[in-house]
Amino acid sequence: MNKRISLTRYLVEQQRMDGHIPAQLRLLLEVVARACKRISLTVNKGALGGGLGSAETENIQGEMQKKLDIIANEVLIEANEWGGHLAAMASEEMDGIYIVPNRYPQGEYLLMFDPLDGSSNIDVNVSIGMIFSVLIKPEGPGVSAQDFLQPGHQQVAAGYCVFGPQTTLVLTVGDGVAMFTLDREQGSFILTAENMRVPDDAQEFAVNMSNMRHWDTPVKRYIDECLQGKDGPRGKDFNMRWVGSMVADVHRILTRGGVFLYPWDQREPEKPGKLRLMYEANPMGWLIEQAGGAASTGKQRILDVQPTKLHERVSVFLGSKNEVERIARYYSEA
């Protein structure tokens, strides 16, 4: 980039030029970005900040929480509750919704987040991140969990922050995807890429291969063809990359192409998938689509899934358009 454009300036200019970012949404995104900076500082301190290790508690999904899961969740709530732009929040780490206290003004937006994605990587110093999604509260008095149950295509903003060698914020408000990198000396996020595009074709996939024996036939077929390389039906060699943090894996795909797979498996047959629709699949799916890619459950577009509960799970296939469409075709043929 020839000129250094801060996140604040970028959002203000988008608001002035296009008028599709209301002032309250702009303020909300700036507050989320500030919370990301606080979480980044805590993550960077590692053991020195006392944030490593297990909290010895479980979240609503029955997963053991890390100390940083709880810290990041608290940071996001405290940063956003008083600004007047939110009516309520929902988090992967909380059973129910968090309604903005009466002592603060309530706004028209709903914020959902996975405060720290990739928790299993925290203690081994591998990239982790935060994912967020913004909806408009339906009209009517009060606020309830039902207000959050909107399909992903109704999002008005979504993004994620990667806490890795650099702290990177990726954002969409429905007009393409922009990437910002935290300048620690300046203390602000600086625009480093905009109008990001995912290549239509790919030669790289991200999946946990150790679970292959538990997958559906269409997923096994797709991966088996990739593994056969140039001698197989695909006629080209594929690489596999797997970090185990959705933010890190999707960020790689967004920047250089590929496909991310987290399918249903037979160990939990009653669950349609493992990843959370509201906190992970919807925001990531929208980002990928805004960059020219595709996002599917294998059977339908992720953004068209109608949620029935806050912590609903889905299968996820997202990334390069032609690869995701191939997987969906295999499902329809099956």
Rosetta silent file (secondary structure, phi, psi, omega in degrees, C-alpha in Angstrom):
SEQUENCE: MNKRISLTRYLVEQQRMDGHIPAQLRLLLEVVARACKRISLTVNKGALGGGLGSAETENIQGEMQKKLDIIANEVLIEANEWGGHLAAMASEEMDGIYIVPNRYPQGEYLLMFDPLDGSSNIDVNVSIGMIFSVLIKPEGPGVSAQDFLQPGHQQVAAGYCVFGPQTTLVLTVGDGVAMFTLDREQGSFILTAENMRVPDDAQEFAVNMSNMRHWDTPVKRYIDECLQGKDGPRGKDFNMRWVGSMVADVHRILTRGGVFLYPWDQREPEKPGKLRLMYEANPMGWLIEQAGGAASTGKQRILDVQPTKLHERVSVFLGSKNEVERIARYYSEA
SCORE:     score description
SCORE:     0.000 S_00000001
   1 L     0.000  132.922 -178.297    0.000    0.000    0.000 S_00000001
   2 L   -74.412  -36.160  179.044    1.392    3.409   -0.976 S_00000001
   3 L  -120.327  146.660 -177.280   -0.348    5.310    1.808 S_00000001
   4 L   -86.613  111.659 -179.418   -0.995    4.168    5.343 S_00000001
   5 L  -110.992  120.008  179.748   -4.735    4.049    5.928 S_00000001
   6 E   -76.342  162.751  177.292   -5.916    3.214    9.428 S_00000001
   7 H   -58.167  -43.586  179.813   -8.992    1.110   10.119 S_00000001
   8 H   -59.499  -47.394  179.668  -10.775    4.191   11.490 S_00000001
   9 H   -63.396  -41.346  179.664  -10.022    6.213    8.364 S_00000001
  10 H   -58.700  -47.703 -178.458  -11.035    3.311    6.129 S_00000001
  11 H   -66.879  -40.143  177.973  -14.405    2.957    7.852 S_00000001
  12 H   -62.787  -42.689  179.862  -15.043    6.705    7.870 S_00000001
  13 H   -67.652  -36.877  175.541  -14.273    6.931    4.156 S_00000001
  14 H   -62.921  -40.905  179.143  -16.527    3.960    3.434 S_00000001
  15 H   -64.142  -42.082 -178.202  -19.292    5.668    5.380 S_00000001
  16 H   -71.243  -44.356 -173.817  -18.822    8.951    3.488 S_00000001
  17 H   -77.164  -44.904 -171.879  -18.416    7.500    0.007 S_00000001
  18 H  -104.933  -24.483  177.964  -20.883    4.650   -0.019 S_00000001
  19 L    69.935    9.890 -177.957  -23.186    5.436    2.871 S_00000001
  20 L   -98.684    4.761  172.497  -23.723    1.741    3.632 S_00000001
  21 L  -112.670  100.835  176.012  -21.916    1.836    6.974 S_00000001
  22 L   -60.734  156.626 -176.827  -24.135    3.596    9.529 S_00000001
  23 H   -57.597  -41.363 -177.746  -22.299    5.543   12.219 S_00000001
  24 H   -67.349  -35.191  177.024  -23.257    3.079   14.948 S_00000001
  25 H   -68.246  -39.768  177.272  -21.953    0.116   12.959 S_00000001
  26 H   -59.957  -44.836  179.394  -18.686    1.945   12.328 S_00000001
  27 H   -63.145  -40.681  178.862  -18.298    2.582   16.051 S_00000001
  28 H   -59.721  -45.808 -178.685  -19.091   -1.055   16.818 S_00000001
  29 H   -65.276  -36.104  177.535  -16.387   -2.292   14.423 S_00000001
  30 H   -66.719  -38.318  178.905  -13.844    0.093   15.942 S_00000001
  31 H   -66.904  -42.137  177.152  -14.653   -1.178   19.444 S_00000001
  32 H   -59.535  -41.710  179.158  -14.293   -4.796   18.301 S_00000001
  33 H   -63.570  -39.859  177.706  -10.904   -3.888   16.795 S_00000001
  34 H   -64.320  -38.849  177.138   -9.771   -2.312   20.077 S_00000001
  35 H   -63.326  -37.388  177.143  -10.803   -5.466   21.914 S_00000001
  36 H   -60.506  -39.000  179.398   -8.711   -7.469   19.429 S_00000001
  37 H   -64.788  -39.775  178.136   -5.685   -5.387   20.337 S_00000001
  38 H   -65.350  -43.493  178.753   -6.206   -6.123   24.029 S_00000001
  39 H   -63.837  -40.743  179.266   -6.592   -9.847   23.374 S_00000001
  40 H   -58.477  -43.642  178.991   -3.494   -9.786   21.157 S_00000001
  41 H   -62.066  -40.544  179.524   -1.412   -8.268   23.951 S_00000001
  42 H   -67.128  -42.968  178.281   -2.600  -10.946   26.373 S_00000001
  43 H   -61.677  -43.225 -177.926   -1.889  -13.734   23.883 S_00000001
  44 H   -64.601  -28.289  178.917    1.595  -12.351   23.175 S_00000001
  45 H   -70.746  -27.590  178.417    2.482  -12.359   26.874 S_00000001
  46 H    55.671 -132.868 -178.444    1.891  -16.098   27.026 S_00000001
  47 H   -62.974  -25.963 -179.866    3.077  -17.660   30.265 S_00000001
  48 H   -65.832  -27.005 -179.926    4.391  -14.275   31.413 S_00000001
  49 H   -95.364    0.529  178.451    0.827  -12.993   31.638 S_00000001
  50 L    72.358   20.357 -175.445   -0.525  -16.045   33.449 S_00000001
  51 L   -98.330   -2.504 -178.396   -2.971  -16.789   30.642 S_00000001
  52 L   -84.550  162.808  175.631   -1.802  -20.263   29.634 S_00000001
  53 L    93.585  175.926 -176.918   -3.288  -23.544   30.747 S_00000001
  54 E   -84.945  146.858  175.367   -6.757  -24.868   31.450 S_00000001
  55 E   -87.371   -5.185 -179.039   -9.413  -22.986   33.406 S_00000001
  56 E    60.618   30.758  174.332  -10.780  -26.380   34.598 S_00000001
  57 E  -131.470  162.174  178.992  -14.275  -25.401   33.440 S_00000001
  58 E  -114.051  147.827  173.631  -16.423  -26.458   30.486 S_00000001
  59 L   -87.011 -174.300 -176.298  -18.335  -24.307   28.001 S_00000001
  60 L   -61.542  -26.503  179.904  -21.883  -24.994   26.769 S_00000001
  61 L   -82.967   -1.962 -178.195  -20.518  -27.520   24.234 S_00000001
  62 L    82.201   15.534  179.827  -18.887  -29.540   27.006 S_00000001
  63 L   -94.101  140.480  178.941  -15.398  -28.525   25.889 S_00000001
  64 E   -67.560  128.137 -178.336  -12.718  -27.760   28.446 S_00000001
  65 E   -85.198  144.227  170.127  -12.049  -24.021   28.503 S_00000001
  66 E   -89.303  158.488  177.878   -8.612  -22.467   28.458 S_00000001
  67 H   -57.330  -40.087 -177.775   -7.851  -19.468   30.662 S_00000001
  68 H   -69.190  -26.613  174.128   -7.494  -17.316   27.556 S_00000001
  69 H   -57.648  -48.625 -176.247  -10.963  -18.392   26.335 S_00000001
  70 H   -70.163  -41.388  178.960  -12.502  -16.809   29.422 S_00000001
  71 H   -60.833  -48.064 -178.557  -10.221  -13.750   29.354 S_00000001
  72 H   -63.400  -38.804  178.520  -10.997  -13.032   25.692 S_00000001
  73 H   -61.927  -44.595  179.951  -14.729  -13.468   26.291 S_00000001
  74 H   -65.838  -38.894  179.178  -14.645  -10.964   29.163 S_00000001
  75 H   -60.939  -45.171 -178.130  -12.598   -8.479   27.136 S_00000001
  76 H   -66.598  -38.787  178.347  -15.143   -8.506   24.301 S_00000001
  77 H   -67.249  -49.028 -177.411  -18.108   -8.081   26.640 S_00000001
  78 H   -63.646  -34.773 -178.200  -16.527   -5.279   28.665 S_00000001
  79 H   -72.167  -30.420 -170.358  -15.399   -3.427   25.538 S_00000001
  80 H  -104.081  -16.360 -169.853  -18.804   -3.554   23.841 S_00000001
  81 L   -72.487  -25.740 -170.506  -21.463   -3.356   26.546 S_00000001
  82 L  -101.032   -5.361 -170.121  -21.317    0.385   27.299 S_00000001
  83 L   -76.258  -17.154  178.207  -21.015    1.981   23.841 S_00000001
  84 L    88.702    2.915 -178.485  -24.717    2.265   23.051 S_00000001
  85 L  -102.428   -7.546 -176.887  -24.522    0.451   19.711 S_00000001
  86 E  -116.679  147.074  170.732  -25.506   -3.041   20.919 S_00000001
  87 E   -95.952  -35.943 -177.844  -28.698   -4.595   22.243 S_00000001
  88 E  -166.223  165.868  178.168  -27.129   -7.926   23.173 S_00000001
  89 E  -131.929  155.716  173.332  -24.229  -10.327   22.582 S_00000001
  90 E  -138.077  142.297 -175.609  -23.858  -14.083   22.203 S_00000001
  91 E  -135.281  149.674  175.282  -20.668  -16.094   22.537 S_00000001
  92 L   -60.590  -23.611 -175.992  -19.551  -19.640   21.914 S_00000001
  93 L   -91.773   -0.923 -177.384  -18.353  -19.640   25.525 S_00000001
  94 L  -119.425  145.854 -179.340  -21.712  -18.657   27.105 S_00000001
  95 L   -63.925  -49.913 -176.617  -24.887  -20.691   27.556 S_00000001
  96 L  -123.251 -168.348 -178.144  -27.280  -17.883   26.653 S_00000001
  97 L   -81.925  159.909  175.728  -27.233  -14.319   25.390 S_00000001
  98 E  -112.085  108.945 -179.824  -25.765  -11.348   27.245 S_00000001
  99 E   -84.571  135.715  178.670  -28.199   -8.415   27.237 S_00000001
 100 L   -57.208  127.108 -177.446  -26.667   -4.960   27.561 S_00000001
 101 L   -57.890  151.872 -177.480  -27.294   -3.844   31.187 S_00000001
 102 L   -61.740  -23.174 -179.399  -29.977   -1.223   31.801 S_00000001
 103 L   -71.210   -9.541  178.130  -27.377    1.247   33.057 S_00000001
 104 L  -115.601  151.366  175.468  -26.132    1.563   29.462 S_00000001
 105 L   -69.000  147.805  179.129  -28.054    2.690   26.361 S_00000001
 106 L  -102.831  139.607  178.573  -29.124   -0.066   23.983 S_00000001
 107 L  -103.595 -164.482 -175.037  -28.457    0.030   20.251 S_00000001
 108 L  -101.989    0.377 -173.629  -29.881   -1.826   17.269 S_00000001
 109 E  -105.098  155.038  174.280  -27.121   -4.384   16.696 S_00000001
 110 E  -118.335  132.725 -178.801  -26.469   -7.919   17.876 S_00000001
 111 E  -115.819  129.472  175.161  -22.879   -9.158   18.188 S_00000001
 112 E  -120.744  144.552 -179.218  -21.861  -12.819   18.108 S_00000001
 113 E  -155.839  151.179  164.157  -18.330  -14.088   18.570 S_00000001
 114 E  -102.126  102.813 -169.218  -16.002  -16.989   19.120 S_00000001
 115 E   -63.668  -29.657  178.303  -13.635  -15.144   21.472 S_00000001
 116 E  -150.885   94.654 -179.398  -10.669  -17.436   20.923 S_00000001
 117 E   -80.144  138.232  179.265  -10.760  -19.928   18.067 S_00000001
 118 L    86.316   36.163 -174.279   -8.204  -22.736   18.107 S_00000001
 119 H   -56.004  -30.269 -178.714   -7.882  -23.037   21.880 S_00000001
 120 H   -65.361  -16.176 -179.366   -5.963  -26.297   21.626 S_00000001
 121 H   -93.983   -5.232 -174.603   -3.102  -24.352   20.045 S_00000001
 122 H   -57.394  -51.722 -171.571   -2.776  -21.733   22.800 S_00000001
 123 H   -74.738   -9.630 -178.121   -0.212  -23.518   24.940 S_00000001
 124 H  -111.596   14.036  171.680    1.996  -24.525   21.983 S_00000001
 125 L    60.740   43.747  174.999    2.376  -21.009   20.503 S_00000001
 126 L  -111.878  151.400 -175.211    0.526  -21.661   17.233 S_00000001
 127 L   -53.139  134.185  174.711   -1.724  -19.078   15.557 S_00000001
 128 E  -129.867 -173.683 -178.302   -5.183  -18.658   17.065 S_00000001
 129 E  -170.557 -177.829  176.751   -7.858  -16.033   16.517 S_00000001
 130 E  -127.643  140.574  179.266  -11.226  -14.400   17.163 S_00000001
 131 E  -122.825  139.538  179.292  -14.298  -14.551   14.886 S_00000001
 132 E  -140.758  158.918 -179.182  -17.257  -12.176   14.991 S_00000001
 133 E  -145.198  141.922 -178.889  -20.589  -11.547   13.272 S_00000001
 134 E  -123.204  132.055  175.824  -23.019   -8.606   13.425 S_00000001
 135 E  -123.740  162.570  172.529  -26.794   -8.698   12.869 S_00000001
 136 E   -94.272  132.228  178.899  -29.535   -6.097   13.153 S_00000001
 137 L   -66.784  130.495  175.888  -31.976   -6.695   15.994 S_00000001
 138 L   -60.164  152.860  179.989  -35.510   -7.320   14.721 S_00000001
 139 L   -66.151  150.330  179.960  -38.046   -4.653   15.624 S_00000001
 140 L   133.212  160.834 -178.841  -39.982   -5.113   18.830 S_00000001
 141 L   -72.102  149.295  176.159  -39.600   -4.592   22.566 S_00000001
 142 L    66.191 -173.408  178.875  -36.816   -6.237   24.509 S_00000001
 143 L  -147.388  140.915 -178.458  -34.317   -8.728   23.161 S_00000001
 144 L  -140.191  171.300  177.704  -34.231  -12.518   23.267 S_00000001
 145 H   -59.585  -31.233 -179.753  -32.209  -15.444   21.943 S_00000001
 146 H   -59.821  -30.522 -179.298  -34.781  -15.755   19.151 S_00000001
 147 H   -64.435  -25.230 -179.076  -33.588  -12.413   17.751 S_00000001
 148 H   -81.352  -15.876 -172.224  -30.196  -13.972   16.998 S_00000001
 149 L   -82.157   67.632 -179.988  -31.645  -16.846   14.957 S_00000001
 150 L  -115.567  142.396  177.338  -31.170  -15.222   11.563 S_00000001
 151 L   -64.142  156.567 -173.364  -29.644  -16.883    8.483 S_00000001
 152 H   -61.083  -25.621 -178.661  -26.116  -15.812    7.605 S_00000001
 153 H   -70.692   -5.476  176.893  -27.135  -13.796    4.542 S_00000001
 154 H   -95.139    3.461  176.110  -28.641  -11.232    6.944 S_00000001
 155 L   -62.374  146.456  176.167  -25.272  -10.357    8.485 S_00000001
 156 L  -110.677  -13.040  174.256  -24.272   -6.693    8.184 S_00000001
 157 E  -162.111  149.546  177.284  -20.628   -7.164    9.180 S_00000001
 158 E  -158.208  156.545  178.761  -18.317  -10.078    9.885 S_00000001
 159 E  -177.729 -178.988  174.928  -14.645  -10.671   10.392 S_00000001
 160 E  -149.351  162.192  176.692  -11.858  -12.380   12.238 S_00000001
 161 E  -128.335  127.166  178.069   -8.556  -11.499   13.869 S_00000001
 162 E   -97.291  127.171  174.348   -5.495  -13.749   13.621 S_00000001
 163 E  -103.094   91.248 -177.654   -3.065  -13.690   16.545 S_00000001
 164 L  -135.300 -146.780  176.067    0.101  -14.993   14.901 S_00000001
 165 L   -54.540  -36.001  167.479    3.475  -13.583   13.839 S_00000001
 166 L  -119.168  156.592  170.989    1.396  -10.518   12.946 S_00000001
 167 E   -96.450  116.809 -171.609   -1.983   -9.560   14.375 S_00000001
 168 E  -122.921  129.868  177.623   -4.260   -9.339   11.340 S_00000001
 169 E  -108.743  126.443  178.977   -7.878   -8.189   11.177 S_00000001
 170 E  -117.664  133.837 -166.597   -9.990   -9.254    8.177 S_00000001
 171 E  -142.898  144.616  167.628  -13.354   -7.576    7.672 S_00000001
 172 E  -137.337  144.089  171.332  -16.385   -7.364    5.389 S_00000001
 173 L  -121.487   22.282  177.840  -19.448   -5.131    5.512 S_00000001
 174 L    95.621   12.289 -178.974  -20.919   -6.654    2.367 S_00000001
 175 L  -137.783   53.887 -178.113  -18.750   -4.851   -0.162 S_00000001
 176 L    91.720  179.558 -175.415  -15.667   -7.047   -0.520 S_00000001
 177 E  -121.742  132.201  178.618  -13.009   -8.080    1.972 S_00000001
 178 E  -121.887  148.740 -179.538  -10.284   -5.888    3.460 S_00000001
 179 E  -121.493  137.290 -179.362   -7.290   -6.879    5.593 S_00000001
 180 E  -127.325  140.631  179.310   -5.608   -4.769    8.267 S_00000001
 181 E  -114.537  135.037 -178.397   -2.340   -5.436   10.097 S_00000001
 182 E   -73.366  119.209  171.975   -1.682   -4.172   13.622 S_00000001
 183 E   -89.102  103.774 -173.631    1.168   -1.665   13.757 S_00000001
 184 L   -66.860  -31.866  178.978    2.287   -2.170   17.345 S_00000001
 185 L   -69.047  -40.610 -179.724    4.390    0.995   17.402 S_00000001
 186 L   -83.681  -26.019  179.282    1.512    3.135   16.180 S_00000001
 187 L    79.122   22.411 -178.941   -1.105    1.111   18.056 S_00000001
 188 E  -139.840  157.226  175.803   -3.572    0.955   15.178 S_00000001
 189 E   -81.205  131.183 -177.536   -4.700   -1.414   12.445 S_00000001
 190 E  -114.686  134.411  178.928   -3.379   -0.382    9.016 S_00000001
 191 E   -62.399  123.380  179.567   -4.969   -1.393    5.701 S_00000001
 192 E  -120.624  -11.221  175.475   -2.678   -3.877    3.956 S_00000001
 193 E  -164.018  144.101  174.203   -5.000   -5.430    1.358 S_00000001
 194 E  -140.431  165.382 -175.637   -8.472   -4.807   -0.036 S_00000001
 195 L    51.751   45.444 -179.276  -10.788   -6.469   -2.509 S_00000001
 196 L   -63.889  143.412 -177.844   -9.230   -9.803   -1.570 S_00000001
 197 L  -131.200  137.406  174.314  -10.073  -12.677   -3.934 S_00000001
 198 L   -94.802  124.587  178.255   -9.995  -16.442   -3.500 S_00000001
 199 L   -55.611  144.547 -178.880   -8.877  -18.235   -6.708 S_00000001
 200 L   -65.674  -33.215  179.942  -11.663  -20.314   -8.303 S_00000001
 201 L  -113.501  159.070 -176.777   -9.407  -23.374   -8.511 S_00000001
 202 L  -149.922  161.276  173.291   -6.996  -24.776   -5.965 S_00000001
 203 L  -130.897   32.169 -177.844   -4.389  -27.448   -5.325 S_00000001
 204 E  -146.173  137.076  177.095   -4.489  -27.315   -1.549 S_00000001
 205 E  -133.249  151.477 -179.941   -6.934  -28.627    1.036 S_00000001
 206 E  -121.969  115.495 -179.388   -7.215  -28.276    4.806 S_00000001
 207 L  -161.429  153.943  176.366   -8.744  -31.142    6.761 S_00000001
 208 L   -85.140   96.529 -173.931   -7.964  -33.374    9.731 S_00000001
 209 H   -63.813  -21.201 -178.187   -7.018  -36.559    7.856 S_00000001
 210 H   -65.843  -15.996 -179.310   -6.998  -38.666   11.020 S_00000001
 211 H   -96.393    7.675 -171.834  -10.812  -38.607   10.939 S_00000001
 212 H   -55.756  -37.534 -176.319  -11.143  -39.931    7.378 S_00000001
 213 H   -66.660  -14.469 -177.825  -12.551  -43.302    8.438 S_00000001
 214 H   -98.134   -2.304 -171.093  -15.508  -41.491   10.081 S_00000001
 215 E   -83.894  166.823  170.952  -16.567  -39.354    7.086 S_00000001
 216 L   -67.861  157.259  178.902  -19.431  -39.550    4.627 S_00000001
 217 H   -57.462  -42.891 -179.385  -18.784  -41.226    1.263 S_00000001
 218 H   -59.990  -36.894 -179.356  -18.802  -37.918   -0.728 S_00000001
 219 H   -72.317  -41.392  176.357  -16.018  -36.456    1.446 S_00000001
 220 H   -59.659  -41.428  179.844  -13.962  -39.637    1.246 S_00000001
 221 H   -61.695  -45.821 -178.202  -14.360  -39.574   -2.527 S_00000001
 222 H   -62.352  -49.118 -177.556  -13.201  -35.967   -2.797 S_00000001
 223 H   -66.710  -39.989  178.768  -10.142  -36.437   -0.583 S_00000001
 224 H   -59.968  -40.428  177.983   -9.211  -39.756   -2.200 S_00000001
 225 H   -65.502  -38.530  176.815   -9.195  -38.083   -5.620 S_00000001
 226 H   -63.037  -41.414 -176.826   -6.976  -35.295   -4.277 S_00000001
 227 H   -69.152  -24.406  178.364   -4.552  -37.830   -2.825 S_00000001
 228 L   -73.048  -15.049  174.093   -4.236  -39.618   -6.179 S_00000001
 229 H    62.176 -147.847 -174.163   -2.651  -36.452   -7.563 S_00000001
 230 H   -67.681  -17.139  177.946   -1.792  -36.021  -11.224 S_00000001
 231 H   -87.297   -7.619 -178.798   -2.277  -39.738  -11.887 S_00000001
 232 L   -98.251 -169.682 -175.998   -5.859  -39.638  -10.613 S_00000001
 233 L   -65.649  -20.275  179.558   -9.108  -38.149  -11.969 S_00000001
 234 L   -81.655  -22.116  175.945   -8.130  -34.618  -10.904 S_00000001
 235 L    68.733   20.113  178.042   -4.982  -34.655  -13.041 S_00000001
 236 L  -156.466  155.143  179.739   -2.956  -32.528  -10.626 S_00000001
 237 L   -83.938  144.490  177.915   -1.120  -32.859   -7.336 S_00000001
 238 L  -117.161  149.157  169.865   -2.615  -31.450   -4.130 S_00000001
 239 E  -105.939  148.133  173.782   -0.987  -30.326   -0.890 S_00000001
 240 E  -110.070  134.744  175.498   -2.592  -30.760    2.510 S_00000001
 241 L  -132.642  134.017 -179.738   -2.274  -28.100    5.222 S_00000001
 242 L  -148.449  113.132  178.231   -3.898  -28.323    8.647 S_00000001
 243 L   -92.172  -34.089 -176.821   -3.290  -25.959   11.566 S_00000001
 244 L    90.652    6.018  172.191   -6.260  -27.013   13.676 S_00000001
 245 L  -122.633  116.930 -175.098   -7.352  -23.397   14.166 S_00000001
 246 H   -56.615  -41.107 -179.877  -10.169  -22.418   11.797 S_00000001
 247 H   -58.229  -47.259 -177.933   -9.026  -18.792   11.709 S_00000001
 248 H   -66.196  -43.120 -178.970   -5.494  -19.744   10.653 S_00000001
 249 H   -67.199  -42.928  179.813   -6.631  -22.288    8.059 S_00000001
 250 H   -69.416  -36.373  178.494   -9.259  -19.996    6.534 S_00000001
 251 H   -61.838  -40.293  177.337   -6.849  -17.046    6.512 S_00000001
 252 H   -62.860  -42.784 -179.969   -4.388  -19.102    4.473 S_00000001
 253 H   -66.164  -39.419  179.561   -7.148  -20.037    2.021 S_00000001
 254 H   -64.528  -33.359 -175.773   -8.331  -16.428    1.761 S_00000001
 255 H   -89.806  -23.220 -178.583   -4.830  -15.235    0.936 S_00000001
 256 H  -141.713    5.578  176.599   -3.711  -17.982   -1.473 S_00000001
 257 L    93.339  167.205 -178.695   -6.627  -20.274   -2.250 S_00000001
 258 L   130.732 -175.205  178.662   -7.637  -23.781   -1.244 S_00000001
 259 E  -136.825  138.085  179.794  -10.560  -25.494    0.424 S_00000001
 260 E  -107.722  130.312 -178.161  -11.340  -26.005    4.113 S_00000001
 261 E  -125.821  127.299  169.568  -13.293  -29.081    5.167 S_00000001
 262 E  -137.738   83.079 -170.968  -14.842  -29.881    8.539 S_00000001
 263 L   -85.207  167.348  167.858  -17.448  -32.548    7.715 S_00000001
 264 L   -57.603  147.826  168.907  -19.973  -34.535    9.681 S_00000001
 265 E  -139.948  159.289 -167.804  -18.571  -37.752   11.070 S_00000001
 266 L   -73.967   -6.078  177.743  -20.174  -40.912   12.369 S_00000001
 267 L   -69.491  -29.751  175.563  -18.835  -40.622   15.920 S_00000001
 268 L  -128.237   70.280 -171.249  -21.599  -38.088   16.659 S_00000001
 269 L   -62.076  -23.758 -177.943  -24.240  -39.053   14.080 S_00000001
 270 L   -78.326  -13.594 -179.938  -26.973  -36.950   15.688 S_00000001
 271 L  -101.298  130.803 -178.415  -24.972  -33.743   15.098 S_00000001
 272 L   -69.961   -9.691  179.227  -24.847  -32.356   11.534 S_00000001
 273 L   177.301 -173.662 -179.201  -21.286  -31.158   12.133 S_00000001
 274 L  -107.769  -36.658 -176.126  -18.863  -29.836   14.711 S_00000001
 275 E   -75.193  150.374 -175.411  -18.394  -26.161   13.865 S_00000001
 276 E   -85.458  128.801 -178.649  -20.878  -23.596   15.151 S_00000001
 277 H   -59.781  -49.048 -170.388  -23.156  -22.033   12.562 S_00000001
 278 H   -76.935  -32.861 -172.415  -23.590  -18.675   14.284 S_00000001
 279 H  -101.747  -19.540 -175.942  -20.063  -18.068   15.568 S_00000001
 280 H  -126.688  -57.931 -172.354  -17.874  -19.716   12.936 S_00000001
 281 H   -66.342  -45.344 -178.211  -19.570  -20.949    9.765 S_00000001
 282 H   -64.187  -53.385 -179.701  -21.718  -17.884    9.007 S_00000001
 283 H   -63.244  -41.348  179.281  -19.050  -15.177    9.419 S_00000001
 284 H   -68.373  -38.825  178.900  -16.360  -17.233    7.685 S_00000001
 285 H   -62.417  -41.050 -179.913  -18.759  -18.286    4.952 S_00000001
 286 H   -67.547  -42.550  177.447  -19.730  -14.681    4.238 S_00000001
 287 H   -57.804  -47.245 -178.904  -16.105  -13.534    4.156 S_00000001
 288 H   -64.014  -43.016  177.932  -15.200  -16.270    1.691 S_00000001
 289 H   -63.151  -40.121  178.640  -18.206  -15.513   -0.513 S_00000001
 290 H   -64.542  -21.158  177.378  -17.367  -11.803   -0.464 S_00000001
 291 L   -96.635   11.694  176.418  -13.916  -12.767   -1.765 S_00000001
 292 L    92.112    4.260  179.107  -15.393  -14.765   -4.648 S_00000001
 293 L   -93.236 -162.890 -179.284  -15.332  -18.175   -3.002 S_00000001
 294 E  -138.996  155.787 -179.813  -18.119  -20.482   -1.858 S_00000001
 295 E  -142.145  123.371 -173.342  -19.333  -21.917    1.444 S_00000001
 296 E  -140.353  156.029  170.418  -21.527  -25.001    1.750 S_00000001
 297 L   -87.484   -2.233 -170.940  -22.691  -27.641    4.206 S_00000001
 298 L    99.984  -30.051 -177.386  -22.404  -30.091    1.318 S_00000001
 299 L  -116.013  -18.979  177.073  -26.163  -29.996    0.928 S_00000001
 300 L  -160.750  162.813  175.444  -26.902  -26.261    0.899 S_00000001
 301 E   -61.331  131.875 -177.950  -25.300  -22.828    1.004 S_00000001
 302 H   -57.183  -43.067 -174.534  -24.193  -22.113    4.586 S_00000001
 303 H   -69.023   -8.311  177.638  -25.622  -18.584    4.541 S_00000001
 304 H  -100.030   -2.086  178.995  -29.095  -19.958    3.765 S_00000001
 305 L   -69.461  127.590  177.668  -29.257  -22.283    6.783 S_00000001
 306 L   -88.363  112.790 -178.843  -32.036  -21.156    9.139 S_00000001
 307 L   -66.312  146.893  176.148  -30.723  -21.433   12.725 S_00000001
 308 L  -117.555  -12.055  177.033  -32.956  -23.075   15.305 S_00000001
 309 L  -156.075  158.921 -173.863  -30.723  -22.593   18.352 S_00000001
 310 L   -59.523  -39.409 -172.899  -27.794  -20.430   19.443 S_00000001
 311 L  -107.837   35.336  179.745  -25.187  -23.180   19.448 S_00000001
 312 L   -63.865  145.899 -179.887  -26.278  -25.027   16.323 S_00000001
 313 E  -113.997  154.152  177.243  -23.595  -26.991   14.474 S_00000001
 314 E  -145.815  159.652  167.123  -23.081  -27.616   10.754 S_00000001
 315 L   -75.341  148.690 -176.083  -20.694  -29.306    8.359 S_00000001
 316 E  -132.998  126.715  170.372  -18.430  -26.781    6.652 S_00000001
 317 E  -132.841  114.924 -178.085  -16.820  -26.755    3.206 S_00000001
 318 E  -146.582  154.188  179.603  -15.514  -23.377    2.127 S_00000001
 319 E   138.716 -139.904 -177.382  -12.874  -21.815   -0.087 S_00000001
 320 L   -55.633  130.047 -169.466  -12.159  -21.906   -3.808 S_00000001
 321 H   -55.852  -47.578 -176.004  -15.490  -21.937   -5.637 S_00000001
 322 H   -66.524  -32.503  179.075  -14.902  -24.836   -8.013 S_00000001
 323 H   -70.989  -43.445  179.510  -13.655  -27.120   -5.230 S_00000001
 324 H   -65.305  -40.444  178.751  -16.625  -26.407   -2.957 S_00000001
 325 H   -65.777  -32.964  176.634  -19.050  -26.909   -5.853 S_00000001
 326 H   -64.776  -44.037  178.640  -17.394  -30.253   -6.640 S_00000001
 327 H   -61.941  -43.585  179.404  -17.919  -31.440   -3.062 S_00000001
 328 H   -63.446  -35.732  178.383  -21.568  -30.325   -3.179 S_00000001
 329 H   -65.701  -40.600  178.050  -21.978  -32.207   -6.475 S_00000001
 330 H   -61.364  -37.038  176.847  -20.597  -35.373   -4.893 S_00000001
 331 H   -65.374  -44.349 -178.716  -23.201  -35.015   -2.128 S_00000001
 332 H   -66.084  -34.204  178.620  -26.025  -34.613   -4.651 S_00000001
 333 H   -71.761  -29.024 -179.724  -24.801  -37.644   -6.632 S_00000001
 334 L   -73.875    0.000    0.000  -24.663  -39.717   -3.454 S_00000001
